[in-house]
Amino acid sequence: MDLRLIPDPPATESPIGRALTAMAAGEPVVLIDDRAKVPAGFLVAAAEAVSTKTVAFLVRHSSGLLCVALSGSECDRLDLPPMPGAGQSPTQFDACVTVDAANGIATGISAHDRARTVALLAAADSCEGDFTRPGHVIPVRYAAGGVLRRIGVAEATADLAQAAGRRPAALFDAVVGLRRPTELADPCELREFAESHDLVTVSVSELIAHRLSLEPLVSRRATTRLPLRAETMHAIGYATVFGEEEHLALVTGDPAGLDDVPVYVHRECLVGDVFGSLRCECRHRLDNALATITAEGSGIVVYQKSNSRHTADASSPAQLSEEELFPFLAANIVQDLGVRSVRLLADQEPHRNAFRLRGLPTRMHRLAVTAIS
Ligand SMILES: [Zn+2]
């Protein structure tokens, strides 16, 4: 990948930049889960850097139900099985059996005791014998791939800790209302709370945008030569780094290092692509795009396969939709092919935006839709 095309890291004064600085220093941050059905706010902190004072602060201002997001492999290593019934609904997190530190604590419930338990959960050298079960801290297994795989508070906090350079173990707890302590804090109260304690506020949407814009999203797999249209193209397979979804780049010539490379992004349409259905323009658009890049001697068609994971859960708030995710995957595929700037062969506004956010200079070029016989 041409790293010159990756934009600079977030400015330190941006919400995500300030949140990562605070997390790296072990300070708590207010995370707004604006993607949940009922938006809520959480106090979150990198577990390995957290002090007893910070745990006391969390306990004082939150529900008191301290959770620590851990990877599946850490949960397995520390023998933390799922709590019976956990993770039944797609929006629910995967809670494990509760734990306390086996040594160095009194009853386990004080901030001091819970800080020790949290530190042990985050330590690379702790082991299953360091904990007693049940206890007063809830380990939560987050989905590998974080918010790009599942949009949840456990995934978001672990992502923040990791992006801050800390181990992906993160403490989180829901903030309670300032004026209505019997309820969770509403968005107004969350802002007020963060301001009064000089805490950084960051939203799950901001974290998702940060990851989609800056991180490697795909990795290159097999390349095959594909005779097509009296021309030999290269078909290059890509897989997402946070899942198993696969996409394809059809490449003519060698676009690496070139400017104004024609690029067309196509989303799989079985009835159109394979059977030439007249109910949509998919087949015509694909044919035209392939004809265009063949005629120009250099270009890319990104063919994105619809995946049951996304389509089946399109209505679920717990996963990114294809509409949201695919333009960024396409941009990263084009980046991986090393082009300097792009001419998008269609009116694909979300794609132009994604390409721009990933630092790829892009202009639009309307693709004429005419039948090719
Ligand atoms: Zn179609």
Short mmCIF file of C-alpha atoms and ligand atoms in Angstrom, two decimals:
data_model
loop_
_atom_site.label_atom_id
_atom_site.label_comp_id
_atom_site.label_asym_id
_atom_site.label_seq_id
_atom_site.Cartn_x
_atom_site.Cartn_y
_atom_site.Cartn_z
CA MET A 1 0.00 0.00 0.00
CA ASP A 2 1.18 3.49 -0.82
CA LEU A 3 1.34 5.07 2.62
CA ARG A 4 1.57 8.56 1.11
CA LEU A 5 -2.11 8.23 0.33
CA ILE A 6 -3.10 7.69 3.95
CA PRO A 7 -4.14 10.98 5.54
CA ASP A 8 -2.48 12.24 8.69
CA PRO A 9 -3.63 10.84 12.04
CA PRO A 10 -6.49 12.76 13.68
CA ALA A 11 -5.58 16.23 14.84
CA THR A 12 -4.95 16.20 18.58
CA GLU A 13 -7.67 18.85 19.00
CA SER A 14 -10.33 16.65 17.32
CA PRO A 15 -12.67 14.74 19.68
CA ILE A 16 -11.15 11.39 18.72
CA GLY A 17 -7.58 12.74 19.01
CA ARG A 18 -8.26 14.20 22.45
CA ALA A 19 -10.02 11.00 23.55
CA LEU A 20 -7.04 8.87 22.53
CA THR A 21 -4.62 11.17 24.37
CA ALA A 22 -6.74 10.88 27.52
CA MET A 23 -7.08 7.09 27.19
CA ALA A 24 -3.32 6.72 26.72
CA ALA A 25 -2.80 8.66 29.96
CA GLY A 26 -5.23 6.42 31.86
CA GLU A 27 -7.84 9.18 32.20
CA PRO A 28 -11.55 8.45 31.77
CA VAL A 29 -13.45 9.61 28.69
CA VAL A 30 -17.19 10.02 28.13
CA LEU A 31 -18.28 7.74 25.28
CA ILE A 32 -21.69 8.51 23.76
CA ASP A 33 -23.22 5.38 22.24
CA ASP A 34 -25.18 7.32 19.61
CA ARG A 35 -25.71 4.15 17.54
CA ALA A 36 -27.74 2.35 20.20
CA LYS A 37 -31.56 2.26 19.97
CA VAL A 38 -31.59 4.27 23.18
CA PRO A 39 -28.48 6.49 23.15
CA ALA A 40 -26.53 6.31 26.40
CA GLY A 41 -23.28 7.63 27.78
CA PHE A 42 -20.47 5.66 29.37
CA LEU A 43 -17.39 6.47 31.37
CA VAL A 44 -14.60 4.48 29.76
CA ALA A 45 -10.88 4.07 30.44
CA ALA A 46 -7.97 1.89 29.32
CA ALA A 47 -7.98 -0.90 31.92
CA GLU A 48 -4.20 -1.37 32.15
CA ALA A 49 -3.64 2.31 32.94
CA VAL A 50 -6.49 2.86 35.35
CA SER A 51 -5.84 4.05 38.94
CA THR A 52 -7.85 3.37 42.10
CA LYS A 53 -8.83 7.06 42.02
CA THR A 54 -10.28 6.67 38.51
CA VAL A 55 -12.22 3.53 39.50
CA ALA A 56 -13.61 5.45 42.51
CA PHE A 57 -14.65 8.27 40.13
CA LEU A 58 -16.39 5.78 37.82
CA VAL A 59 -18.21 4.08 40.68
CA ARG A 60 -19.37 7.45 42.04
CA HIS A 61 -20.84 8.72 38.76
CA SER A 62 -21.98 5.53 37.04
CA SER A 63 -24.38 2.68 37.58
CA GLY A 64 -21.63 0.95 39.56
CA LEU A 65 -21.80 -2.14 37.36
CA LEU A 66 -18.16 -2.09 36.25
CA CYS A 67 -17.47 -3.97 33.02
CA VAL A 68 -14.12 -4.74 31.36
CA ALA A 69 -14.12 -5.41 27.61
CA LEU A 70 -11.68 -8.20 26.71
CA SER A 71 -10.86 -10.08 23.51
CA GLY A 72 -12.16 -13.61 23.06
CA SER A 73 -8.65 -15.02 23.35
CA GLU A 74 -8.09 -13.21 26.66
CA CYS A 75 -11.42 -14.50 28.01
CA ASP A 76 -10.36 -18.03 27.02
CA ARG A 77 -6.86 -17.62 28.47
CA LEU A 78 -8.25 -16.39 31.81
CA ASP A 79 -11.01 -19.05 31.84
CA LEU A 80 -13.89 -16.57 31.75
CA PRO A 81 -16.86 -18.50 30.34
CA PRO A 82 -20.02 -16.70 29.15
CA MET A 83 -22.56 -15.79 31.79
CA PRO A 84 -25.59 -18.05 31.20
CA GLY A 85 -27.97 -16.37 28.73
CA ALA A 86 -25.44 -13.67 27.72
CA GLY A 87 -25.48 -12.15 24.24
CA GLN A 88 -28.89 -13.51 23.26
CA SER A 89 -29.99 -10.38 21.41
CA PRO A 90 -27.76 -8.75 18.78
CA THR A 91 -27.61 -5.53 20.77
CA GLN A 92 -26.70 -7.20 24.05
CA PHE A 93 -23.07 -7.64 25.03
CA ASP A 94 -21.42 -10.98 25.75
CA ALA A 95 -20.98 -10.85 29.52
CA CYS A 96 -18.75 -13.47 31.14
CA VAL A 97 -18.94 -14.81 34.68
CA THR A 98 -18.06 -12.10 37.19
CA VAL A 99 -14.67 -12.09 38.92
CA ASP A 100 -12.67 -10.71 41.84
CA ALA A 101 -8.92 -10.73 42.31
CA ALA A 102 -7.97 -13.86 44.25
CA ASN A 103 -5.46 -11.99 46.42
CA GLY A 104 -4.83 -8.50 47.76
CA ILE A 105 -8.47 -7.52 48.29
CA ALA A 106 -11.03 -7.50 51.12
CA THR A 107 -14.66 -8.08 49.99
CA GLY A 108 -14.04 -7.16 46.34
CA ILE A 109 -16.63 -4.36 46.13
CA SER A 110 -14.59 -1.28 47.12
CA ALA A 111 -12.98 0.90 44.47
CA HIS A 112 -9.59 -0.26 45.72
CA ASP A 113 -10.53 -3.93 45.35
CA ARG A 114 -12.16 -3.48 41.97
CA ALA A 115 -9.17 -1.47 40.70
CA ARG A 116 -6.97 -4.47 41.56
CA THR A 117 -9.35 -6.86 39.77
CA VAL A 118 -9.46 -4.58 36.71
CA ALA A 119 -5.64 -4.31 36.63
CA LEU A 120 -5.33 -8.11 36.74
CA LEU A 121 -7.88 -8.52 33.91
CA ALA A 122 -5.79 -6.12 31.80
CA ALA A 123 -2.37 -7.60 32.66
CA ALA A 124 -0.64 -9.67 29.99
CA ASP A 125 0.90 -11.98 32.59
CA SER A 126 -2.15 -12.74 34.74
CA CYS A 127 -3.65 -16.23 34.69
CA GLU A 128 -6.94 -17.95 35.49
CA GLY A 129 -5.82 -18.69 39.07
CA ASP A 130 -5.55 -14.94 39.78
CA PHE A 131 -9.36 -14.69 39.99
CA THR A 132 -12.22 -16.02 42.09
CA ARG A 133 -15.68 -16.44 40.54
CA PRO A 134 -18.27 -14.94 41.06
CA GLY A 135 -17.06 -11.44 41.89
CA HIS A 136 -17.74 -7.72 41.50
CA VAL A 137 -16.35 -6.96 38.02
CA ILE A 138 -17.98 -8.15 34.76
CA PRO A 139 -15.60 -9.18 31.99
CA VAL A 140 -17.25 -8.69 28.58
CA ARG A 141 -16.10 -10.50 25.45
CA TYR A 142 -15.97 -8.05 22.54
CA ALA A 143 -16.26 -9.08 18.90
CA ALA A 144 -12.94 -9.39 17.05
CA GLY A 145 -12.72 -6.46 14.63
CA GLY A 146 -14.37 -4.12 17.14
CA VAL A 147 -17.00 -1.64 15.93
CA LEU A 148 -16.36 -2.61 12.31
CA ARG A 149 -17.69 -6.07 13.22
CA ARG A 150 -20.29 -5.19 15.83
CA ILE A 151 -21.38 -1.75 16.98
CA GLY A 152 -21.43 -2.03 20.75
CA VAL A 153 -20.04 -0.24 23.75
CA ALA A 154 -17.62 -3.11 24.59
CA GLU A 155 -16.24 -3.04 21.04
CA ALA A 156 -16.01 0.77 21.04
CA THR A 157 -14.16 0.99 24.36
CA ALA A 158 -11.71 -1.76 23.39
CA ASP A 159 -11.11 -0.02 20.03
CA LEU A 160 -10.40 3.28 21.82
CA ALA A 161 -7.94 1.64 24.23
CA GLN A 162 -6.16 -0.09 21.36
CA ALA A 163 -6.05 3.03 19.19
CA ALA A 164 -4.57 4.85 22.20
CA GLY A 165 -1.70 2.36 22.22
CA ARG A 166 -2.97 0.48 25.25
CA ARG A 167 -3.81 -3.19 25.57
CA PRO A 168 -7.32 -3.85 24.18
CA ALA A 169 -8.84 -4.15 27.64
CA ALA A 170 -11.16 -1.35 28.61
CA LEU A 171 -13.28 -0.38 31.55
CA PHE A 172 -16.79 0.94 30.94
CA ASP A 173 -19.86 1.82 32.97
CA ALA A 174 -23.07 3.75 32.16
CA VAL A 175 -23.27 7.33 33.49
CA VAL A 176 -26.27 8.12 35.69
CA GLY A 177 -28.38 11.29 35.45
CA LEU A 178 -27.22 14.43 37.23
CA ARG A 179 -30.67 15.67 38.24
CA ARG A 180 -32.41 12.30 38.00
CA PRO A 181 -30.05 9.81 39.62
CA THR A 182 -32.68 7.10 39.22
CA GLU A 183 -32.21 7.27 35.43
CA LEU A 184 -29.26 7.14 33.05
CA ALA A 185 -27.86 10.51 31.94
CA ASP A 186 -29.52 12.02 28.87
CA PRO A 187 -27.43 13.74 26.15
CA CYS A 188 -27.77 17.16 27.85
CA GLU A 189 -26.66 15.81 31.20
CA LEU A 190 -23.76 13.94 29.59
CA ARG A 191 -22.43 17.15 28.04
CA GLU A 192 -22.87 18.98 31.33
CA PHE A 193 -21.18 16.16 33.25
CA ALA A 194 -18.21 16.03 30.85
CA GLU A 195 -17.75 19.81 31.00
CA SER A 196 -17.96 20.01 34.78
CA HIS A 197 -15.27 17.31 35.16
CA ASP A 198 -13.18 18.49 32.19
CA LEU A 199 -13.59 15.16 30.41
CA VAL A 200 -13.31 14.53 26.67
CA THR A 201 -16.50 13.37 24.95
CA VAL A 202 -16.39 11.13 21.90
CA SER A 203 -19.17 9.26 20.09
CA VAL A 204 -19.33 5.77 18.64
CA SER A 205 -20.06 7.36 15.23
CA GLU A 206 -16.86 9.41 15.48
CA LEU A 207 -14.89 6.27 16.31
CA ILE A 208 -16.39 4.38 13.35
CA ALA A 209 -15.61 7.28 10.99
CA HIS A 210 -12.05 7.40 12.36
CA ARG A 211 -11.46 3.69 11.78
CA LEU A 212 -13.08 3.66 8.31
CA SER A 213 -11.03 6.67 7.21
CA LEU A 214 -7.62 5.77 8.59
CA GLU A 215 -7.15 2.05 9.14
CA PRO A 216 -6.27 -0.71 6.69
CA LEU A 217 -9.63 -2.39 6.00
CA VAL A 218 -8.71 -5.04 3.43
CA SER A 219 -5.83 -7.37 2.72
CA ARG A 220 -4.84 -8.69 -0.67
CA ARG A 221 -5.38 -12.38 -1.41
CA ALA A 222 -4.90 -14.36 -4.62
CA THR A 223 -4.34 -12.77 -8.04
CA THR A 224 -5.43 -14.57 -11.22
CA ARG A 225 -5.19 -13.71 -14.89
CA LEU A 226 -8.64 -13.37 -16.41
CA PRO A 227 -9.09 -13.28 -20.21
CA LEU A 228 -11.94 -10.84 -20.80
CA ARG A 229 -12.95 -8.71 -23.78
CA ALA A 230 -9.94 -9.64 -25.92
CA GLU A 231 -7.81 -8.41 -23.08
CA THR A 232 -6.24 -10.13 -20.12
CA MET A 233 -7.26 -8.50 -16.87
CA HIS A 234 -6.03 -9.29 -13.42
CA ALA A 235 -8.61 -10.40 -10.91
CA ILE A 236 -7.32 -9.61 -7.44
CA GLY A 237 -9.14 -10.97 -4.39
CA TYR A 238 -9.43 -8.93 -1.21
CA ALA A 239 -10.72 -9.91 2.22
CA THR A 240 -11.73 -7.55 5.00
CA VAL A 241 -9.28 -7.55 7.90
CA PHE A 242 -12.13 -7.65 10.43
CA GLY A 243 -14.11 -10.52 8.92
CA GLU A 244 -14.23 -13.02 6.11
CA GLU A 245 -16.03 -10.95 3.48
CA GLU A 246 -14.37 -11.04 0.08
CA HIS A 247 -14.33 -8.51 -2.75
CA LEU A 248 -12.71 -8.43 -6.15
CA ALA A 249 -10.71 -5.90 -8.16
CA LEU A 250 -10.64 -6.33 -11.96
CA VAL A 251 -7.60 -4.44 -13.18
CA THR A 252 -6.42 -3.56 -16.69
CA GLY A 253 -2.89 -2.34 -17.27
CA ASP A 254 -0.81 -1.21 -14.31
CA PRO A 255 -2.53 1.73 -12.61
CA ALA A 256 0.04 1.97 -9.78
CA GLY A 257 1.47 5.47 -9.57
CA LEU A 258 -0.92 6.87 -12.20
CA ASP A 259 -3.25 9.88 -11.97
CA ASP A 260 -6.90 10.10 -13.00
CA VAL A 261 -7.30 6.31 -13.13
CA PRO A 262 -10.84 5.31 -14.20
CA VAL A 263 -12.50 3.40 -11.35
CA TYR A 264 -15.95 1.90 -11.25
CA VAL A 265 -17.40 0.42 -8.06
CA HIS A 266 -20.02 -2.26 -8.64
CA ARG A 267 -22.15 -3.94 -6.04
CA GLU A 268 -23.04 -7.53 -6.80
CA CYS A 269 -26.50 -8.02 -8.31
CA LEU A 270 -27.15 -11.66 -9.14
CA VAL A 271 -30.15 -11.22 -11.45
CA GLY A 272 -28.56 -8.30 -13.27
CA ASP A 273 -24.92 -9.42 -13.45
CA VAL A 274 -25.50 -13.08 -14.27
CA PHE A 275 -28.90 -13.23 -15.96
CA GLY A 276 -28.93 -9.75 -17.49
CA SER A 277 -32.24 -8.83 -15.88
CA LEU A 278 -33.84 -5.76 -17.49
CA ARG A 279 -35.29 -4.64 -14.17
CA CYS A 280 -32.06 -2.82 -13.28
CA GLU A 281 -29.07 -1.23 -15.01
CA CYS A 282 -26.45 -3.29 -13.19
CA ARG A 283 -25.37 -5.42 -16.17
CA HIS A 284 -25.20 -2.42 -18.52
CA ARG A 285 -23.21 -0.37 -16.04
CA LEU A 286 -20.75 -3.20 -15.46
CA ASP A 287 -20.37 -3.82 -19.21
CA ASN A 288 -19.81 -0.12 -19.88
CA ALA A 289 -17.27 0.18 -17.10
CA LEU A 290 -15.30 -2.84 -18.34
CA ALA A 291 -15.42 -1.45 -21.90
CA THR A 292 -14.18 1.94 -20.67
CA ILE A 293 -11.20 0.67 -18.70
CA THR A 294 -10.29 -1.71 -21.53
CA ALA A 295 -10.38 1.15 -24.05
CA GLU A 296 -8.24 3.37 -21.79
CA GLY A 297 -5.69 0.62 -21.24
CA SER A 298 -5.69 1.13 -17.51
CA GLY A 299 -8.39 1.10 -14.87
CA ILE A 300 -10.12 -0.71 -12.07
CA VAL A 301 -13.55 -2.24 -11.53
CA VAL A 302 -14.14 -2.99 -7.86
CA TYR A 303 -16.73 -5.76 -7.61
CA GLN A 304 -18.27 -5.88 -4.15
CA LYS A 305 -20.01 -9.03 -3.08
CA SER A 306 -23.16 -8.61 -1.03
CA ASN A 307 -22.79 -10.66 2.08
CA SER A 308 -25.47 -12.42 4.07
CA ARG A 309 -23.93 -11.07 7.27
CA HIS A 310 -24.75 -7.53 6.22
CA THR A 311 -27.93 -8.05 4.27
CA ALA A 312 -29.48 -10.30 6.92
CA ASP A 313 -28.72 -7.78 9.62
CA ALA A 314 -29.26 -4.62 7.60
CA SER A 315 -31.90 -3.47 10.05
CA SER A 316 -29.80 -4.28 13.08
CA PRO A 317 -28.24 -1.29 14.80
CA ALA A 318 -25.42 -3.63 15.87
CA GLN A 319 -23.69 -3.82 12.49
CA LEU A 320 -22.49 -1.41 9.84
CA SER A 321 -24.69 -1.53 6.75
CA GLU A 322 -23.20 -2.26 3.33
CA GLU A 323 -24.12 1.31 2.31
CA GLU A 324 -21.94 2.64 5.11
CA LEU A 325 -19.07 0.18 4.87
CA PHE A 326 -18.61 -0.71 1.19
CA PRO A 327 -17.47 2.69 -0.16
CA PHE A 328 -14.57 2.67 2.34
CA LEU A 329 -13.62 -0.90 1.43
CA ALA A 330 -13.61 0.10 -2.27
CA ALA A 331 -11.43 3.13 -1.49
CA ASN A 332 -8.95 0.99 0.44
CA ILE A 333 -8.78 -1.56 -2.41
CA VAL A 334 -7.99 1.25 -4.87
CA GLN A 335 -5.39 2.61 -2.43
CA ASP A 336 -3.79 -0.83 -2.22
CA LEU A 337 -3.45 -0.83 -6.01
CA GLY A 338 -1.29 2.27 -5.64
CA VAL A 339 -3.16 4.78 -7.82
CA ARG A 340 -2.43 8.46 -7.20
CA SER A 341 -5.82 9.90 -8.10
CA VAL A 342 -9.16 8.56 -9.28
CA ARG A 343 -11.84 9.32 -11.87
CA LEU A 344 -15.01 7.64 -10.57
CA LEU A 345 -17.06 6.34 -13.51
CA ALA A 346 -20.47 6.97 -12.01
CA ASP A 347 -22.46 9.32 -9.85
CA GLN A 348 -21.55 7.59 -6.64
CA GLU A 349 -21.55 10.34 -4.06
CA PRO A 350 -20.97 8.09 -0.99
CA HIS A 351 -17.99 6.62 -2.81
CA ARG A 352 -16.49 10.00 -3.61
CA ASN A 353 -16.87 10.98 0.03
CA ALA A 354 -15.22 7.75 1.23
CA PHE A 355 -12.37 8.10 -1.28
CA ARG A 356 -11.85 11.71 -0.16
CA LEU A 357 -11.88 10.78 3.55
CA ARG A 358 -9.23 8.13 2.87
CA GLY A 359 -7.07 10.73 1.17
CA LEU A 360 -7.54 9.70 -2.46
CA PRO A 361 -7.98 12.67 -4.79
CA THR A 362 -11.17 11.84 -6.73
CA ARG A 363 -13.26 13.44 -9.43
CA MET A 364 -16.56 12.24 -10.81
CA HIS A 365 -17.19 11.20 -14.37
CA ARG A 366 -20.72 10.20 -15.29
CA LEU A 367 -20.84 6.77 -16.92
CA ALA A 368 -23.11 6.63 -19.94
CA VAL A 369 -25.55 3.76 -19.57
CA THR A 370 -26.01 2.25 -22.99
CA ALA A 371 -26.60 -1.33 -23.87
CA ILE A 372 -23.61 -3.13 -25.29
CA SER A 373 -24.54 -6.04 -27.45
ZN ZN B 1 -29.27 -5.03 -10.37
#
